[in-house]
Amino acid sequence: MSNYVLDLIHRSIGGGRVLPEHEELSERAKDKSQLDKHPAVDPGLGIAQAHAPARKESICLSGVFRSYANSRGSFTPALQNIDLEIEQGEFVCIVGPSGCGKSTLLHLLAGLDRPTTGEITVDGAP
């Protein structure tokens, strides 16, 4: 298989990230266990620094509508009131008949198009 295909397989297994080799993985686990036992201390203040809260990694669509202008001057809706949250590592299949908005949804998720109304956030940021 080509490196590209192998990279895609590793990313799908790792929830979008390339998995490290086994040695690197064990070193990270060892370092993390040391951090959990000994929190970082600011020598100037003499207090332990708080760890940053875990960031929720997801793609979220809230109240997304997308419509297109047609030749008669009115608008044709492609997507209506889509509320969807896809968390990291989830596999999602988008299925439906021709013309139901699958490609429009993928264009919005990829950032190639913007919703008419609603909000799309990735890891909490628009």
XYZ file of N, CA and C in Angstrom:
378
model
N 0.838 -1.191 0.000
C 0.000 0.000 0.000
C 0.879 1.250 0.000
N 0.335 2.301 -0.540
C 1.099 3.537 -0.571
C 1.130 4.178 0.810
N 2.069 5.083 1.020
C 2.165 5.781 2.309
C 0.908 6.579 2.604
N 0.274 7.118 1.575
C -0.949 7.901 1.765
C -2.062 7.047 2.359
N -2.254 5.848 1.811
C -3.297 4.954 2.299
C -2.981 4.517 3.720
N -1.724 4.198 3.997
C -1.337 3.812 5.354
C -1.572 4.947 6.335
N -1.273 6.180 5.916
C -1.512 7.340 6.773
C -2.998 7.481 7.071
N -3.856 7.289 6.066
C -5.301 7.361 6.290
C -5.769 6.292 7.266
N -5.213 5.085 7.151
C -5.584 4.005 8.067
C -5.164 4.364 9.483
N -3.940 4.857 9.653
C -3.462 5.240 10.988
C -4.299 6.370 11.559
N -4.673 7.329 10.734
C -5.487 8.435 11.221
C -6.881 7.966 11.622
N -7.450 7.031 10.864
C -8.789 6.554 11.228
C -8.754 5.759 12.517
N -7.709 5.005 12.740
C -7.572 4.255 13.985
C -7.313 5.201 15.143
N -6.542 6.251 14.907
C -6.166 7.184 15.967
C -7.121 8.348 16.122
N -8.308 8.280 15.571
C -9.267 9.359 15.722
C -8.823 10.641 15.038
N -8.147 10.526 13.899
C -7.723 11.706 13.155
C -6.261 12.049 13.355
N -5.592 11.366 14.280
C -4.171 11.624 14.525
C -3.377 10.383 14.195
N -2.152 10.578 13.756
C -1.277 9.452 13.488
C -0.810 8.907 14.832
N -0.935 7.591 15.011
C -0.523 6.980 16.270
C 0.998 6.909 16.347
N 1.583 7.188 17.515
C 3.035 7.090 17.662
C 3.461 5.630 17.727
N 4.751 5.408 17.538
C 5.300 4.061 17.663
C 5.201 3.611 19.117
N 5.344 2.316 19.357
C 5.154 1.743 20.690
C 6.105 2.342 21.732
N 7.393 2.545 21.382
C 8.348 3.099 22.348
C 7.940 4.512 22.762
N 7.559 5.313 21.767
C 7.154 6.690 22.046
C 5.896 6.713 22.911
N 4.971 5.787 22.658
C 3.741 5.699 23.423
C 4.026 5.366 24.882
N 4.934 4.418 25.131
C 5.248 4.050 26.515
C 5.966 5.188 27.232
N 6.819 5.957 26.523
C 7.492 7.102 27.134
C 6.485 8.186 27.504
N 5.499 8.426 26.642
C 4.474 9.419 26.949
C 3.679 9.013 28.186
N 3.327 7.739 28.287
C 2.570 7.259 29.440
C 3.392 7.420 30.711
N 4.698 7.149 30.627
C 5.575 7.296 31.788
C 5.659 8.765 32.200
N 5.833 9.667 31.229
C 5.904 11.100 31.520
C 4.602 11.599 32.139
N 3.466 11.120 31.626
C 2.168 11.546 32.153
C 1.994 11.095 33.595
N 2.420 9.864 33.906
C 2.276 9.388 35.282
C 3.148 10.214 36.217
N 4.314 10.671 35.756
C 5.172 11.521 36.575
C 4.533 12.885 36.805
N 3.877 13.442 35.782
C 3.210 14.733 35.919
C 2.043 14.644 36.892
N 1.322 13.511 36.853
C 0.193 13.344 37.765
C 0.654 13.294 39.215
N 1.830 12.714 39.465
C 2.346 12.609 40.828
C 2.922 13.931 41.310
N 3.564 14.696 40.405
C 4.250 15.933 40.771
C 3.765 17.075 39.892
N 2.735 17.823 40.315
C 2.266 18.934 39.487
C 3.345 20.002 39.374
N 3.312 20.735 38.281
C 4.294 21.797 38.061
C 4.121 22.875 39.124
N 5.243 23.319 39.689
C 5.207 24.349 40.725
C 5.937 25.562 40.211
N 5.318 26.713 40.341
C 5.940 27.965 39.961
C 6.855 28.388 41.106
N 8.191 28.396 40.901
C 9.098 28.703 42.000
C 8.922 30.118 42.550
N 8.506 31.049 41.717
C 8.329 32.419 42.187
C 7.129 32.560 43.110
N 6.067 31.791 42.842
C 4.853 31.913 43.634
C 4.702 30.805 44.657
N 5.399 29.674 44.443
C 5.311 28.572 45.380
C 3.972 27.844 45.341
N 3.251 27.949 44.211
C 1.972 27.256 44.112
C 1.981 26.339 42.900
N 1.194 25.309 42.982
C 1.096 24.368 41.867
C 0.271 24.999 40.751
N 0.726 24.827 39.516
C -0.012 25.343 38.371
C -1.117 24.352 38.026
N -2.282 24.864 37.749
C -3.413 24.005 37.391
C -3.243 23.514 35.964
N -3.604 22.273 35.738
C -3.580 21.749 34.382
C -4.767 22.328 33.618
N -4.575 22.564 32.330
C -5.659 23.084 31.505
C -6.767 22.043 31.426
N -8.018 22.469 31.457
C -9.110 21.497 31.350
C -9.081 20.806 29.992
N -9.532 19.570 29.974
C -9.548 18.807 28.731
C -10.452 19.505 27.717
N -9.940 19.696 26.523
C -10.691 20.358 25.470
C -11.549 19.326 24.755
N -12.794 19.663 24.531
C -13.700 18.757 23.828
C -13.414 18.873 22.338
N -12.996 17.780 21.752
C -12.660 17.780 20.337
C -13.840 17.227 19.555
N -14.519 18.127 18.856
C -15.704 17.711 18.106
C -16.011 18.721 17.013
N -16.886 18.306 16.120
C -17.465 19.188 15.111
C -18.931 19.303 15.463
N -19.417 20.528 15.588
C -20.792 20.733 16.029
C -21.523 21.670 15.062
N -22.699 21.254 14.634
C -23.565 22.087 13.804
C -24.794 22.410 14.634
N -25.141 23.690 14.704
C -26.298 24.122 15.499
C -27.224 24.967 14.639
N -28.430 24.462 14.395
C -29.436 25.207 13.644
C -28.997 25.618 12.258
N -28.282 24.735 11.569
C -27.716 25.077 10.259
C -28.780 24.963 9.161
N -28.900 26.043 8.400
C -29.730 26.093 7.190
C -28.810 26.474 6.042
N -29.075 25.936 4.847
C -28.356 26.364 3.644
C -29.348 26.368 2.508
N -29.469 27.523 1.850
C -30.360 27.631 0.697
C -29.616 28.307 -0.443
N -30.107 28.080 -1.648
C -29.496 28.631 -2.853
C -30.540 29.406 -3.641
N -30.111 30.512 -4.258
C -31.011 31.287 -5.115
C -31.274 30.499 -6.397
N -32.519 30.479 -6.831
C -32.845 29.788 -8.077
C -33.127 30.809 -9.178
N -33.442 30.350 -10.365
C -33.608 31.230 -11.528
C -34.850 32.106 -11.435
N -35.825 31.762 -10.594
C -37.042 32.555 -10.458
C -36.904 33.658 -9.408
N -35.723 33.753 -8.795
C -35.509 34.794 -7.795
C -35.885 34.381 -6.388
N -36.344 33.169 -6.199
C -36.631 32.684 -4.845
C -35.483 31.774 -4.401
N -35.624 31.198 -3.232
C -34.554 30.376 -2.689
C -35.003 28.930 -2.544
N -34.085 28.027 -2.888
C -34.331 26.598 -2.757
C -33.551 26.088 -1.550
N -34.238 25.531 -0.555
C -33.518 25.036 0.627
C -32.775 23.734 0.312
N -31.533 23.639 0.773
C -30.758 22.405 0.620
C -30.673 21.672 1.955
N -30.481 22.423 3.028
C -30.452 21.865 4.376
C -31.339 22.719 5.265
N -32.074 22.084 6.157
C -32.966 22.821 7.041
C -32.803 22.340 8.477
N -32.450 23.256 9.374
C -32.389 23.021 10.811
C -31.585 21.771 11.186
N -30.313 21.744 10.807
C -29.435 20.615 11.110
C -28.739 20.868 12.445
N -28.933 19.958 13.385
C -28.236 19.947 14.670
C -27.489 18.625 14.741
N -26.158 18.701 14.822
C -25.344 17.493 14.763
C -24.056 17.724 15.529
N -23.618 16.712 16.290
C -22.321 16.773 16.954
C -21.581 15.487 16.652
N -20.363 15.636 16.131
C -19.516 14.499 15.813
C -18.271 14.624 16.666
N -18.083 13.704 17.594
C -16.925 13.749 18.478
C -15.751 13.039 17.828
N -14.547 13.390 18.294
C -13.338 12.799 17.735
C -13.391 11.279 17.869
N -13.013 10.595 16.803
C -12.982 9.147 16.796
C -14.265 8.506 16.321
N -15.329 9.280 16.199
C -16.592 8.725 15.718
C -16.546 8.558 14.202
N -17.167 7.504 13.717
C -17.333 7.284 12.290
C -18.774 7.608 11.958
N -18.956 8.435 10.945
C -20.294 8.867 10.562
C -20.492 8.586 9.086
N -21.632 7.995 8.752
C -22.005 7.775 7.357
C -23.160 8.700 7.028
N -23.055 9.375 5.911
C -24.122 10.268 5.462
C -24.752 9.615 4.245
N -25.995 9.191 4.397
C -26.681 8.481 3.317
C -28.010 9.156 3.023
N -28.482 8.988 1.823
C -29.774 9.537 1.438
C -29.898 9.560 -0.065
N -31.092 9.859 -0.549
C -31.320 9.884 -1.998
C -30.634 11.087 -2.652
N -30.569 11.045 -3.944
C -29.978 12.122 -4.715
C -30.705 13.438 -4.427
N -29.929 14.495 -4.203
C -30.509 15.819 -4.001
C -30.974 16.113 -2.586
N -30.627 15.268 -1.616
C -31.112 15.500 -0.249
C -30.189 16.385 0.584
N -28.983 16.738 0.076
C -28.108 17.655 0.788
C -26.832 17.044 1.340
N -26.503 15.818 0.946
C -25.289 15.161 1.452
C -24.041 15.962 1.084
N -23.891 16.307 -0.168
C -22.707 17.057 -0.615
C -22.686 18.451 -0.010
N -23.833 19.080 0.114
C -23.905 20.406 0.737
C -23.407 20.329 2.177
N -23.836 19.310 2.911
C -23.392 19.126 4.289
C -21.885 18.927 4.351
N -21.336 18.115 3.467
C -19.891 17.884 3.450
C -19.118 19.150 3.083
N -19.648 19.943 2.174
C -18.998 21.217 1.829
C -18.969 22.156 3.032
N -20.047 22.183 3.790
C -20.088 23.017 4.999
C -19.087 22.519 6.032
N -19.041 21.218 6.237
C -18.118 20.647 7.223
C -16.662 20.889 6.840
N -16.371 20.853 5.553
C -15.002 21.066 5.077
C -14.618 22.539 5.044
N -15.584 23.433 5.239
C -15.290 24.863 5.193
C -15.267 25.431 3.788
N -15.751 24.670 2.821
C -15.778 25.149 1.441
C -16.962 26.064 1.176
N -17.937 26.046 2.066
C -19.147 26.846 1.931
C -19.567 27.281 3.328
N -20.403 28.291 3.400
C -20.896 28.781 4.691
C -22.406 28.551 4.776
N -22.907 28.279 5.993
C -24.352 28.115 6.123
C -25.079 29.437 5.923
N -26.316 29.379 5.433
C -27.134 30.583 5.311
C -27.414 31.121 6.707
N -27.804 30.256 7.625
C -27.938 30.605 9.035
C -27.452 29.427 9.861
N -27.221 29.661 11.132
C -26.724 28.624 12.017
C -25.230 28.762 12.223
N -24.679 27.823 13.004
C -23.271 27.909 13.368
C -22.620 26.543 13.273
N -21.382 26.544 12.764
C -20.558 25.337 12.726
C -19.308 25.623 13.537
N -19.026 24.770 14.528
C -17.827 24.949 15.339
C -16.981 23.685 15.288
N -15.666 23.882 15.315
C -14.717 22.781 15.370
C -13.887 22.982 16.620
N -13.928 22.026 17.525
C -13.259 22.113 18.825
C -13.664 23.374 19.575
N -14.933 23.763 19.449
C -15.459 24.909 20.169
C -15.229 26.252 19.506
N -14.463 26.292 18.426
C -14.183 27.557 17.737
C -14.917 27.596 16.392
N -15.474 28.768 16.014
C -16.188 28.864 14.722
C -15.253 28.678 13.544
